[in-house]
Every structure is written in structure tokens, then in C-alpha cells.
């Protein structure tokens, strides 16, 4: 599932290719792709048609573009969603769900999604803590790459929780944008096992962990994100290559880069956690 770096790579593509353009035609090919837009496909298309894209933005794993109608077009990539910029007339992708055409006759924006867990929706904007956000995103906490991210406040909130540290890292109401991949990488860098209780961790250790999470996501962003499967691509259809730099995620049985012990995999919330048995003790 795309996490902050992957979503940010796609947002940058939207910023480059879509901002400033006026939408002239909207085709919805699969109702599931706009299921979060409750009024349906006809309403979705009519509210987008004629609108100009003013800016792009992101919080955590949510991205959107602001429109001159004071609404936002939100894109969720879900498990396998892609936003692709394609020349007019390029053959339709097998899993093409929504197509936007523009007044300048230039490249189209296509939402392609094999598993259709992702989708597009239109939403009103609201202001939260001095930042304008689409209403469905209003509850999502600031992410570590947000200039207004208040690290002291987040550290205090994590230490007040009675939970396991990995669960706290994945809680989008505490800190957003971190998913399974970057949580495991950050925990390895900070030499913490994910089941360690948050209320027993020192302030210094939580500080180190958040710094590690921020650093690993910045590095991933610099490499175009992690291609956790073949479906994650930027708007030009290219995949990232941070998977080559992963220390633990998906590395079961391979030697730890720090101590050489084989990386272990443990079940975690219907998925897996990866860690080093020596560097990351349970207690
Ligand atoms: Zn190790």
C-alpha cells in the first residue's frame, strides 16, 4: 500500500502536469472508483467539468487538487491505484476507471486501479489548525514532512498512549503517512521492537524513532518511493527504487546490515512485521 513517499511522488506529478489546467470532459468507467462520491457519477462529472485546477496538496497518504469551485478532488490510491498522465488517444489501460480531459487538448489524467480499493471523490474544504483541508481529511494528523509538524506534541501524545509502539506509529490520528514499510524501517533504525509499550519508552527514544521515520521517508522520496509491487508508479508510469535500500521490510532471512543476524518476520495485524532479533529486543 502506498505510504507518504509514494503519495508525495504522485502529488508532485499532479502538480507538474495538472495544476493550472481546465477540465473539459470527465468519463467514469467504473462506479466503484467514485464510490466515496456519494451523489454518483453524473454529479461527479458535472461538478468537475469546466473547473480549473488551482493547486495540489497532501496530508499523510491523502492527496488532492484544489479547484476554482472551492472544492477539492481527492485521490486515494488504495492498494493498487495509479494516476497516469497519458497523451490523448493513447490506448485505454485494462483497468482504466476515470479519465479527465483538459481544455488545452494536452495529456489526459487517468485513474487506473486493478483492485479498485482506491478512488476519486469531490469534497468541500474546511480549516483545521490554520490549514485548509478537504472535509474527509480533516481528522488526519500532520505528517513528519509537514512544516507545521509539532514533534514535541506528537512525542508527548505517543508516550501517553497505552499501546505498542508500532501501532502508535501507524495511527493516522497521532502521526500520519507512516505505514507498515516505513514503520518497520524506522523501528530498525532506532533499534526498537514494535511491540515495546509506548508508555515505557523514554522521550529520547521516541524522539530518535520519529527522526528515523522522517529520515527514511525523505530518503525514499528522493528515490521515487518504494515499489512494494509492480503497480506503484508515478504519473509517468515509472516505479521508485527505494526497495533496494530497505533494511528489514521484506528481507526475511537476509543478514541484518548492522549485526549480520537473519532478519525475522512475525505476524502483525493480518500482515507481517520485519525486525532484527539482535538489534531489536522485545524488552
Ligand atoms: Zn541486527
PDB file of C-alpha atoms and ligand atoms in Angstrom:
ATOM      1  CA  UNK A   1       0.000   0.000   0.000  1.00  0.00           C
ATOM      2  CA  UNK A   2       1.423   3.429  -0.889  1.00  0.00           C
ATOM      3  CA  UNK A   3       2.724   5.398   2.083  1.00  0.00           C
ATOM      4  CA  UNK A   4       3.728   9.047   2.367  1.00  0.00           C
ATOM      5  CA  UNK A   5       6.735   8.998  -0.016  1.00  0.00           C
ATOM      6  CA  UNK A   6       4.836   7.213  -2.784  1.00  0.00           C
ATOM      7  CA  UNK A   7       1.814   9.501  -2.468  1.00  0.00           C
ATOM      8  CA  UNK A   8       4.094  12.552  -2.446  1.00  0.00           C
ATOM      9  CA  UNK A   9       5.800  11.368  -5.656  1.00  0.00           C
ATOM     10  CA  UNK A  10       2.389  11.124  -7.349  1.00  0.00           C
ATOM     11  CA  UNK A  11       1.297  14.505  -5.929  1.00  0.00           C
ATOM     12  CA  UNK A  12       4.385  16.148  -7.411  1.00  0.00           C
ATOM     13  CA  UNK A  13       3.416  14.671 -10.759  1.00  0.00           C
ATOM     14  CA  UNK A  14      -0.055  16.165 -10.468  1.00  0.00           C
ATOM     15  CA  UNK A  15       1.465  19.495  -9.527  1.00  0.00           C
ATOM     16  CA  UNK A  16       3.653  19.443 -12.613  1.00  0.00           C
ATOM     17  CA  UNK A  17       1.122  18.164 -15.127  1.00  0.00           C
ATOM     18  CA  UNK A  18      -2.371  19.161 -13.955  1.00  0.00           C
ATOM     19  CA  UNK A  19      -2.239  22.416 -11.940  1.00  0.00           C
ATOM     20  CA  UNK A  20      -3.412  25.417 -13.950  1.00  0.00           C
ATOM     21  CA  UNK A  21      -5.403  23.360 -16.459  1.00  0.00           C
ATOM     22  CA  UNK A  22      -9.154  23.440 -17.034  1.00  0.00           C
ATOM     23  CA  UNK A  23     -11.131  20.185 -17.106  1.00  0.00           C
ATOM     24  CA  UNK A  24     -13.467  19.812 -20.087  1.00  0.00           C
ATOM     25  CA  UNK A  25     -14.562  16.185 -20.031  1.00  0.00           C
ATOM     26  CA  UNK A  26     -14.871  13.522 -17.334  1.00  0.00           C
ATOM     27  CA  UNK A  27     -15.529   9.849 -18.066  1.00  0.00           C
ATOM     28  CA  UNK A  28     -16.275   7.440 -15.228  1.00  0.00           C
ATOM     29  CA  UNK A  29     -15.865   3.845 -16.412  1.00  0.00           C
ATOM     30  CA  UNK A  30     -16.433   2.061 -13.110  1.00  0.00           C
ATOM     31  CA  UNK A  31     -18.793   3.251 -10.347  1.00  0.00           C
ATOM     32  CA  UNK A  32     -16.633   1.714  -7.618  1.00  0.00           C
ATOM     33  CA  UNK A  33     -13.824   4.153  -8.392  1.00  0.00           C
ATOM     34  CA  UNK A  34     -16.016   7.073  -7.283  1.00  0.00           C
ATOM     35  CA  UNK A  35     -17.983   5.286  -4.541  1.00  0.00           C
ATOM     36  CA  UNK A  36     -16.775   7.806  -1.953  1.00  0.00           C
ATOM     37  CA  UNK A  37     -18.511  10.483  -4.034  1.00  0.00           C
ATOM     38  CA  UNK A  38     -21.976   9.642  -2.738  1.00  0.00           C
ATOM     39  CA  UNK A  39     -24.049  11.727  -5.250  1.00  0.00           C
ATOM     40  CA  UNK A  40     -22.720   9.482  -8.036  1.00  0.00           C
ATOM     41  CA  UNK A  41     -21.002   9.642 -11.419  1.00  0.00           C
ATOM     42  CA  UNK A  42     -23.195  12.227 -13.162  1.00  0.00           C
ATOM     43  CA  UNK A  43     -22.827  14.680 -10.289  1.00  0.00           C
ATOM     44  CA  UNK A  44     -19.085  13.977 -10.113  1.00  0.00           C
ATOM     45  CA  UNK A  45     -18.597  14.689 -13.809  1.00  0.00           C
ATOM     46  CA  UNK A  46     -20.774  17.798 -13.893  1.00  0.00           C
ATOM     47  CA  UNK A  47     -19.100  19.364 -10.856  1.00  0.00           C
ATOM     48  CA  UNK A  48     -15.633  18.801 -12.340  1.00  0.00           C
ATOM     49  CA  UNK A  49     -16.390  19.927 -15.889  1.00  0.00           C
ATOM     50  CA  UNK A  50     -15.267  23.497 -16.549  1.00  0.00           C
ATOM     51  CA  UNK A  51     -13.287  23.712 -13.320  1.00  0.00           C
ATOM     52  CA  UNK A  52      -9.676  24.865 -13.228  1.00  0.00           C
ATOM     53  CA  UNK A  53      -7.130  23.081 -11.020  1.00  0.00           C
ATOM     54  CA  UNK A  54      -5.508  25.658  -8.729  1.00  0.00           C
ATOM     55  CA  UNK A  55      -3.033  23.691  -6.606  1.00  0.00           C
ATOM     56  CA  UNK A  56      -2.120  20.259  -5.296  1.00  0.00           C
ATOM     57  CA  UNK A  57      -1.695  19.247  -1.692  1.00  0.00           C
ATOM     58  CA  UNK A  58      -1.212  16.205   0.536  1.00  0.00           C
ATOM     59  CA  UNK A  59      -1.517  15.134   4.113  1.00  0.00           C
ATOM     60  CA  UNK A  60      -0.181  11.739   5.125  1.00  0.00           C
ATOM     61  CA  UNK A  61      -1.348   9.282   2.477  1.00  0.00           C
ATOM     62  CA  UNK A  62      -4.144  11.551   1.172  1.00  0.00           C
ATOM     63  CA  UNK A  63      -3.633  13.829  -1.809  1.00  0.00           C
ATOM     64  CA  UNK A  64      -5.944  16.253  -3.536  1.00  0.00           C
ATOM     65  CA  UNK A  65      -6.104  19.111  -6.005  1.00  0.00           C
ATOM     66  CA  UNK A  66      -7.958  22.313  -5.192  1.00  0.00           C
ATOM     67  CA  UNK A  67     -10.438  23.606  -7.783  1.00  0.00           C
ATOM     68  CA  UNK A  68     -11.715  27.104  -8.602  1.00  0.00           C
ATOM     69  CA  UNK A  69     -15.112  25.958  -7.244  1.00  0.00           C
ATOM     70  CA  UNK A  70     -13.717  25.923  -3.678  1.00  0.00           C
ATOM     71  CA  UNK A  71     -13.868  22.138  -3.723  1.00  0.00           C
ATOM     72  CA  UNK A  72     -11.112  19.543  -3.752  1.00  0.00           C
ATOM     73  CA  UNK A  73     -10.724  16.465  -5.919  1.00  0.00           C
ATOM     74  CA  UNK A  74      -9.326  13.832  -3.556  1.00  0.00           C
ATOM     75  CA  UNK A  75      -7.451  10.787  -4.825  1.00  0.00           C
ATOM     76  CA  UNK A  76      -6.989   7.636  -2.755  1.00  0.00           C
ATOM     77  CA  UNK A  77      -4.601   5.173  -4.350  1.00  0.00           C
ATOM     78  CA  UNK A  78      -5.866   2.344  -2.119  1.00  0.00           C
ATOM     79  CA  UNK A  79      -3.891  -0.832  -2.766  1.00  0.00           C
ATOM     80  CA  UNK A  80      -3.223  -0.556  -6.475  1.00  0.00           C
ATOM     81  CA  UNK A  81      -4.417   2.857  -7.749  1.00  0.00           C
ATOM     82  CA  UNK A  82      -2.408   4.777 -10.327  1.00  0.00           C
ATOM     83  CA  UNK A  83      -2.777   8.333 -11.596  1.00  0.00           C
ATOM     84  CA  UNK A  84      -1.265   8.462 -15.055  1.00  0.00           C
ATOM     85  CA  UNK A  85      -0.669  11.353 -17.430  1.00  0.00           C
ATOM     86  CA  UNK A  86      -1.200   9.973 -20.930  1.00  0.00           C
ATOM     87  CA  UNK A  87      -1.323  11.522 -24.405  1.00  0.00           C
ATOM     88  CA  UNK A  88      -4.809  11.927 -25.856  1.00  0.00           C
ATOM     89  CA  UNK A  89      -5.545   8.841 -27.941  1.00  0.00           C
ATOM     90  CA  UNK A  90      -3.180   6.504 -26.082  1.00  0.00           C
ATOM     91  CA  UNK A  91      -4.851   3.072 -25.763  1.00  0.00           C
ATOM     92  CA  UNK A  92      -7.054   2.661 -22.680  1.00  0.00           C
ATOM     93  CA  UNK A  93      -5.482   0.706 -19.846  1.00  0.00           C
ATOM     94  CA  UNK A  94      -7.277  -2.552 -18.940  1.00  0.00           C
ATOM     95  CA  UNK A  95      -8.194  -1.170 -15.530  1.00  0.00           C
ATOM     96  CA  UNK A  96      -8.923   2.438 -16.573  1.00  0.00           C
ATOM     97  CA  UNK A  97     -11.587   3.730 -14.154  1.00  0.00           C
ATOM     98  CA  UNK A  98     -11.792   7.510 -14.674  1.00  0.00           C
ATOM     99  CA  UNK A  99     -10.470   9.847 -17.378  1.00  0.00           C
ATOM    100  CA  UNK A 100     -10.152  13.626 -17.227  1.00  0.00           C
ATOM    101  CA  UNK A 101      -9.598  15.669 -20.395  1.00  0.00           C
ATOM    102  CA  UNK A 102      -8.469  19.271 -20.469  1.00  0.00           C
ATOM    103  CA  UNK A 103      -9.272  22.426 -22.441  1.00  0.00           C
ATOM    104  CA  UNK A 104      -5.729  22.743 -23.798  1.00  0.00           C
ATOM    105  CA  UNK A 105      -6.046  19.378 -25.603  1.00  0.00           C
ATOM    106  CA  UNK A 106      -2.894  18.189 -23.818  1.00  0.00           C
ATOM    107  CA  UNK A 107      -2.297  14.942 -21.936  1.00  0.00           C
ATOM    108  CA  UNK A 108      -5.196  13.315 -20.073  1.00  0.00           C
ATOM    109  CA  UNK A 109      -5.228  12.366 -16.416  1.00  0.00           C
ATOM    110  CA  UNK A 110      -6.236   8.745 -15.959  1.00  0.00           C
ATOM    111  CA  UNK A 111      -7.122   6.891 -12.794  1.00  0.00           C
ATOM    112  CA  UNK A 112      -6.253   3.227 -13.253  1.00  0.00           C
ATOM    113  CA  UNK A 113      -6.923   0.737 -10.476  1.00  0.00           C
ATOM    114  CA  UNK A 114      -6.758  -3.032 -10.797  1.00  0.00           C
ATOM    115  CA  UNK A 115      -8.249  -3.893  -7.410  1.00  0.00           C
ATOM    116  CA  UNK A 116     -10.469  -0.771  -7.106  1.00  0.00           C
ATOM    117  CA  UNK A 117      -9.815  -0.160  -3.415  1.00  0.00           C
ATOM    118  CA  UNK A 118      -8.782   3.369  -4.349  1.00  0.00           C
ATOM    119  CA  UNK A 119     -10.890   6.085  -5.872  1.00  0.00           C
ATOM    120  CA  UNK A 120     -11.674   9.731  -6.543  1.00  0.00           C
ATOM    121  CA  UNK A 121     -14.151  11.991  -4.767  1.00  0.00           C
ATOM    122  CA  UNK A 122     -15.095  15.656  -4.521  1.00  0.00           C
ATOM    123  CA  UNK A 123     -15.266  17.368  -1.148  1.00  0.00           C
ATOM    124  CA  UNK A 124     -15.736  20.761   0.446  1.00  0.00           C
ATOM    125  CA  UNK A 125     -12.816  22.445   2.153  1.00  0.00           C
ATOM    126  CA  UNK A 126     -12.539  23.306   5.823  1.00  0.00           C
ATOM    127  CA  UNK A 127      -9.928  24.954   8.029  1.00  0.00           C
ATOM    128  CA  UNK A 128      -8.214  22.988  10.801  1.00  0.00           C
ATOM    129  CA  UNK A 129      -5.415  24.440  12.937  1.00  0.00           C
ATOM    130  CA  UNK A 130      -4.633  27.128  10.365  1.00  0.00           C
ATOM    131  CA  UNK A 131      -4.550  24.769   7.365  1.00  0.00           C
ATOM    132  CA  UNK A 132      -7.195  24.303   4.656  1.00  0.00           C
ATOM    133  CA  UNK A 133      -8.131  20.653   4.168  1.00  0.00           C
ATOM    134  CA  UNK A 134     -10.864  18.677   2.420  1.00  0.00           C
ATOM    135  CA  UNK A 135     -13.507  17.661   4.989  1.00  0.00           C
ATOM    136  CA  UNK A 136     -12.785  13.880   4.759  1.00  0.00           C
ATOM    137  CA  UNK A 137      -9.113  14.583   5.572  1.00  0.00           C
ATOM    138  CA  UNK A 138      -9.798  16.949   8.492  1.00  0.00           C
ATOM    139  CA  UNK A 139      -9.174  14.280  11.166  1.00  0.00           C
ATOM    140  CA  UNK A 140      -5.809  13.177   9.764  1.00  0.00           C
ATOM    141  CA  UNK A 141      -2.814  14.296  11.828  1.00  0.00           C
ATOM    142  CA  UNK A 142       0.039  16.289  10.318  1.00  0.00           C
ATOM    143  CA  UNK A 143       2.786  14.129   8.824  1.00  0.00           C
ATOM    144  CA  UNK A 144       6.511  14.387   9.613  1.00  0.00           C
ATOM    145  CA  UNK A 145       7.253  16.226   6.342  1.00  0.00           C
ATOM    146  CA  UNK A 146       4.657  18.927   7.127  1.00  0.00           C
ATOM    147  CA  UNK A 147       6.438  22.229   8.003  1.00  0.00           C
ATOM    148  CA  UNK A 148       3.959  22.669  10.880  1.00  0.00           C
ATOM    149  CA  UNK A 149       4.551  19.157  12.296  1.00  0.00           C
ATOM    150  CA  UNK A 150       4.851  19.645  16.074  1.00  0.00           C
ATOM    151  CA  UNK A 151       7.288  16.913  17.056  1.00  0.00           C
ATOM    152  CA  UNK A 152       7.163  17.708  20.794  1.00  0.00           C
ATOM    153  CA  UNK A 153       3.390  17.399  20.856  1.00  0.00           C
ATOM    154  CA  UNK A 154       3.443  14.107  18.944  1.00  0.00           C
ATOM    155  CA  UNK A 155       6.121  12.621  21.223  1.00  0.00           C
ATOM    156  CA  UNK A 156       4.046  13.519  24.288  1.00  0.00           C
ATOM    157  CA  UNK A 157       0.886  12.059  22.703  1.00  0.00           C
ATOM    158  CA  UNK A 158       2.647   8.789  21.829  1.00  0.00           C
ATOM    159  CA  UNK A 159       4.019   8.405  25.363  1.00  0.00           C
ATOM    160  CA  UNK A 160       0.545   8.985  26.845  1.00  0.00           C
ATOM    161  CA  UNK A 161      -0.865   6.041  24.863  1.00  0.00           C
ATOM    162  CA  UNK A 162      -1.015   2.581  26.396  1.00  0.00           C
ATOM    163  CA  UNK A 163      -0.231   0.641  23.258  1.00  0.00           C
ATOM    164  CA  UNK A 164       2.615  -0.931  21.317  1.00  0.00           C
ATOM    165  CA  UNK A 165       4.980   1.498  19.598  1.00  0.00           C
ATOM    166  CA  UNK A 166       4.379   0.163  16.074  1.00  0.00           C
ATOM    167  CA  UNK A 167       0.610   0.525  16.496  1.00  0.00           C
ATOM    168  CA  UNK A 168       1.142   4.135  17.624  1.00  0.00           C
ATOM    169  CA  UNK A 169       3.313   4.858  14.559  1.00  0.00           C
ATOM    170  CA  UNK A 170       0.566   3.535  12.277  1.00  0.00           C
ATOM    171  CA  UNK A 171      -2.203   5.536  13.995  1.00  0.00           C
ATOM    172  CA  UNK A 172      -3.094   8.250  11.453  1.00  0.00           C
ATOM    173  CA  UNK A 173      -4.722  10.332  14.192  1.00  0.00           C
ATOM    174  CA  UNK A 174      -1.365  10.591  16.029  1.00  0.00           C
ATOM    175  CA  UNK A 175       1.046  10.984  13.135  1.00  0.00           C
ATOM    176  CA  UNK A 176       0.121  10.414   9.504  1.00  0.00           C
ATOM    177  CA  UNK A 177       1.817   8.984   6.447  1.00  0.00           C
ATOM    178  CA  UNK A 178       3.692   6.113   8.101  1.00  0.00           C
ATOM    179  CA  UNK A 179       2.555   2.631   7.086  1.00  0.00           C
ATOM    180  CA  UNK A 180       3.924  -0.879   7.509  1.00  0.00           C
ATOM    181  CA  UNK A 181       7.054  -0.441   5.381  1.00  0.00           C
ATOM    182  CA  UNK A 182       8.415   2.770   6.889  1.00  0.00           C
ATOM    183  CA  UNK A 183       7.324   1.834  10.425  1.00  0.00           C
ATOM    184  CA  UNK A 184       9.476  -1.321  10.216  1.00  0.00           C
ATOM    185  CA  UNK A 185      12.399   0.607   8.718  1.00  0.00           C
ATOM    186  CA  UNK A 186      12.188   3.367  11.362  1.00  0.00           C
ATOM    187  CA  UNK A 187      11.975   0.814  14.217  1.00  0.00           C
ATOM    188  CA  UNK A 188      15.077  -0.961  12.890  1.00  0.00           C
ATOM    189  CA  UNK A 189      16.997   2.321  12.644  1.00  0.00           C
ATOM    190  CA  UNK A 190      16.008   3.233  16.215  1.00  0.00           C
ATOM    191  CA  UNK A 191      16.741  -0.342  17.438  1.00  0.00           C
ATOM    192  CA  UNK A 192      13.251  -0.820  18.844  1.00  0.00           C
ATOM    193  CA  UNK A 193      10.948  -3.822  18.615  1.00  0.00           C
ATOM    194  CA  UNK A 194       7.441  -2.826  17.502  1.00  0.00           C
ATOM    195  CA  UNK A 195       5.719  -4.439  20.492  1.00  0.00           C
ATOM    196  CA  UNK A 196       7.511  -2.250  23.053  1.00  0.00           C
ATOM    197  CA  UNK A 197       4.936  -0.367  25.187  1.00  0.00           C
ATOM    198  CA  UNK A 198       4.741   3.347  24.354  1.00  0.00           C
ATOM    199  CA  UNK A 199       4.347   4.474  27.971  1.00  0.00           C
ATOM    200  CA  UNK A 200       7.651   2.801  28.944  1.00  0.00           C
ATOM    201  CA  UNK A 201       9.749   4.448  26.225  1.00  0.00           C
ATOM    202  CA  UNK A 202      11.914   7.424  27.097  1.00  0.00           C
ATOM    203  CA  UNK A 203      11.302  10.762  25.487  1.00  0.00           C
ATOM    204  CA  UNK A 204      14.749  10.499  23.863  1.00  0.00           C
ATOM    205  CA  UNK A 205      13.925   7.111  22.317  1.00  0.00           C
ATOM    206  CA  UNK A 206      10.612   8.297  20.838  1.00  0.00           C
ATOM    207  CA  UNK A 207      12.413  11.390  19.514  1.00  0.00           C
ATOM    208  CA  UNK A 208      15.008   9.147  17.867  1.00  0.00           C
ATOM    209  CA  UNK A 209      12.276   6.960  16.366  1.00  0.00           C
ATOM    210  CA  UNK A 210      10.358   9.888  14.849  1.00  0.00           C
ATOM    211  CA  UNK A 211      13.599  11.313  13.467  1.00  0.00           C
ATOM    212  CA  UNK A 212      14.333   7.897  11.923  1.00  0.00           C
ATOM    213  CA  UNK A 213      10.845   7.734  10.390  1.00  0.00           C
ATOM    214  CA  UNK A 214      11.249  11.207   8.908  1.00  0.00           C
ATOM    215  CA  UNK A 215      14.700  10.410   7.568  1.00  0.00           C
ATOM    216  CA  UNK A 216      13.715   7.094   5.972  1.00  0.00           C
ATOM    217  CA  UNK A 217      10.701   8.693   4.272  1.00  0.00           C
ATOM    218  CA  UNK A 218      12.849  11.566   2.956  1.00  0.00           C
ATOM    219  CA  UNK A 219      15.342   9.070   1.549  1.00  0.00           C
ATOM    220  CA  UNK A 220      12.529   7.052  -0.047  1.00  0.00           C
ATOM    221  CA  UNK A 221      11.060  10.210  -1.571  1.00  0.00           C
ATOM    222  CA  UNK A 222      14.472  11.017  -3.060  1.00  0.00           C
ATOM    223  CA  UNK A 223      14.413   7.622  -4.800  1.00  0.00           C
ATOM    224  CA  UNK A 224      10.880   7.874  -6.140  1.00  0.00           C
ATOM    225  CA  UNK A 225       9.367   5.748  -3.353  1.00  0.00           C
ATOM    226  CA  UNK A 226       9.314   2.009  -2.723  1.00  0.00           C
ATOM    227  CA  UNK A 227       7.932  -0.293  -5.395  1.00  0.00           C
ATOM    228  CA  UNK A 228       6.320  -2.755  -2.994  1.00  0.00           C
ATOM    229  CA  UNK A 229       4.619  -4.306  -6.017  1.00  0.00           C
ATOM    230  CA  UNK A 230       4.585  -3.708  -9.754  1.00  0.00           C
ATOM    231  CA  UNK A 231       1.520  -1.464  -9.520  1.00  0.00           C
ATOM    232  CA  UNK A 232       3.057   1.520  -7.761  1.00  0.00           C
ATOM    233  CA  UNK A 233       4.215   4.046 -10.366  1.00  0.00           C
ATOM    234  CA  UNK A 234       4.494   7.812 -10.722  1.00  0.00           C
ATOM    235  CA  UNK A 235       2.306   9.764 -13.171  1.00  0.00           C
ATOM    236  CA  UNK A 236       4.687   8.868 -15.996  1.00  0.00           C
ATOM    237  CA  UNK A 237       4.398   5.150 -15.249  1.00  0.00           C
ATOM    238  CA  UNK A 238       7.858   4.815 -13.664  1.00  0.00           C
ATOM    239  CA  UNK A 239       8.453   2.932 -10.415  1.00  0.00           C
ATOM    240  CA  UNK A 240      10.637   4.023  -7.495  1.00  0.00           C
ATOM    241  CA  UNK A 241      13.692   2.119  -6.344  1.00  0.00           C
ATOM    242  CA  UNK A 242      13.889   2.596  -2.568  1.00  0.00           C
ATOM    243  CA  UNK A 243      13.108  -1.149  -2.200  1.00  0.00           C
ATOM    244  CA  UNK A 244      16.839  -1.685  -2.849  1.00  0.00           C
ATOM    245  CA  UNK A 245      17.602   0.322   0.299  1.00  0.00           C
ATOM    246  CA  UNK A 246      15.180  -1.447   2.657  1.00  0.00           C
ATOM    247  CA  UNK A 247      16.957  -2.800   5.749  1.00  0.00           C
ATOM    248  CA  UNK A 248      14.244  -5.110   7.109  1.00  0.00           C
ATOM    249  CA  UNK A 249      10.919  -4.861   5.274  1.00  0.00           C
ATOM    250  CA  UNK A 250      10.529  -7.950   3.071  1.00  0.00           C
ATOM    251  CA  UNK A 251      14.076  -9.080   3.978  1.00  0.00           C
ATOM    252  CA  UNK A 252      13.234 -12.223   5.980  1.00  0.00           C
ATOM    253  CA  UNK A 253      16.271 -14.484   6.390  1.00  0.00           C
ATOM    254  CA  UNK A 254      18.715 -11.968   4.914  1.00  0.00           C
ATOM    255  CA  UNK A 255      21.512 -10.673   7.172  1.00  0.00           C
ATOM    256  CA  UNK A 256      20.941  -7.524   9.230  1.00  0.00           C
ATOM    257  CA  UNK A 257      23.109  -4.749   7.758  1.00  0.00           C
ATOM    258  CA  UNK A 258      24.238  -3.843  11.293  1.00  0.00           C
ATOM    259  CA  UNK A 259      24.902  -7.181  13.018  1.00  0.00           C
ATOM    260  CA  UNK A 260      24.537  -9.928  10.403  1.00  0.00           C
ATOM    261  CA  UNK A 261      21.760 -11.869  12.169  1.00  0.00           C
ATOM    262  CA  UNK A 262      18.981 -13.103   9.828  1.00  0.00           C
ATOM    263  CA  UNK A 263      16.005 -10.721   9.698  1.00  0.00           C
ATOM    264  CA  UNK A 264      12.881 -12.267  11.237  1.00  0.00           C
ATOM    265  CA  UNK A 265       9.270 -11.998  10.101  1.00  0.00           C
ATOM    266  CA  UNK A 266       6.425 -12.032  12.628  1.00  0.00           C
ATOM    267  CA  UNK A 267       2.659 -11.816  12.056  1.00  0.00           C
ATOM    268  CA  UNK A 268       1.183  -8.360  12.637  1.00  0.00           C
ATOM    269  CA  UNK A 269      -2.478  -7.353  12.086  1.00  0.00           C
ATOM    270  CA  UNK A 270      -3.011  -9.736   9.103  1.00  0.00           C
ATOM    271  CA  UNK A 271       0.303  -8.581   7.678  1.00  0.00           C
ATOM    272  CA  UNK A 272       3.928  -9.028   8.745  1.00  0.00           C
ATOM    273  CA  UNK A 273       6.498  -7.190  10.812  1.00  0.00           C
ATOM    274  CA  UNK A 274      10.179  -7.466   9.977  1.00  0.00           C
ATOM    275  CA  UNK A 275      12.931  -6.860  12.515  1.00  0.00           C
ATOM    276  CA  UNK A 276      16.398  -7.927  13.625  1.00  0.00           C
ATOM    277  CA  UNK A 277      16.276 -10.384  16.582  1.00  0.00           C
ATOM    278  CA  UNK A 278      19.520  -8.969  17.975  1.00  0.00           C
ATOM    279  CA  UNK A 279      19.233  -5.208  17.333  1.00  0.00           C
ATOM    280  CA  UNK A 280      15.530  -5.058  18.232  1.00  0.00           C
ATOM    281  CA  UNK A 281      14.862  -6.862  21.520  1.00  0.00           C
ATOM    282  CA  UNK A 282      11.294  -7.320  22.702  1.00  0.00           C
ATOM    283  CA  UNK A 283      12.081  -5.988  26.172  1.00  0.00           C
TER     284      UNK A 283
HETATM  285 ZN1  LIG B   1      20.883  -6.516  13.704  1.00  0.00          ZN
END
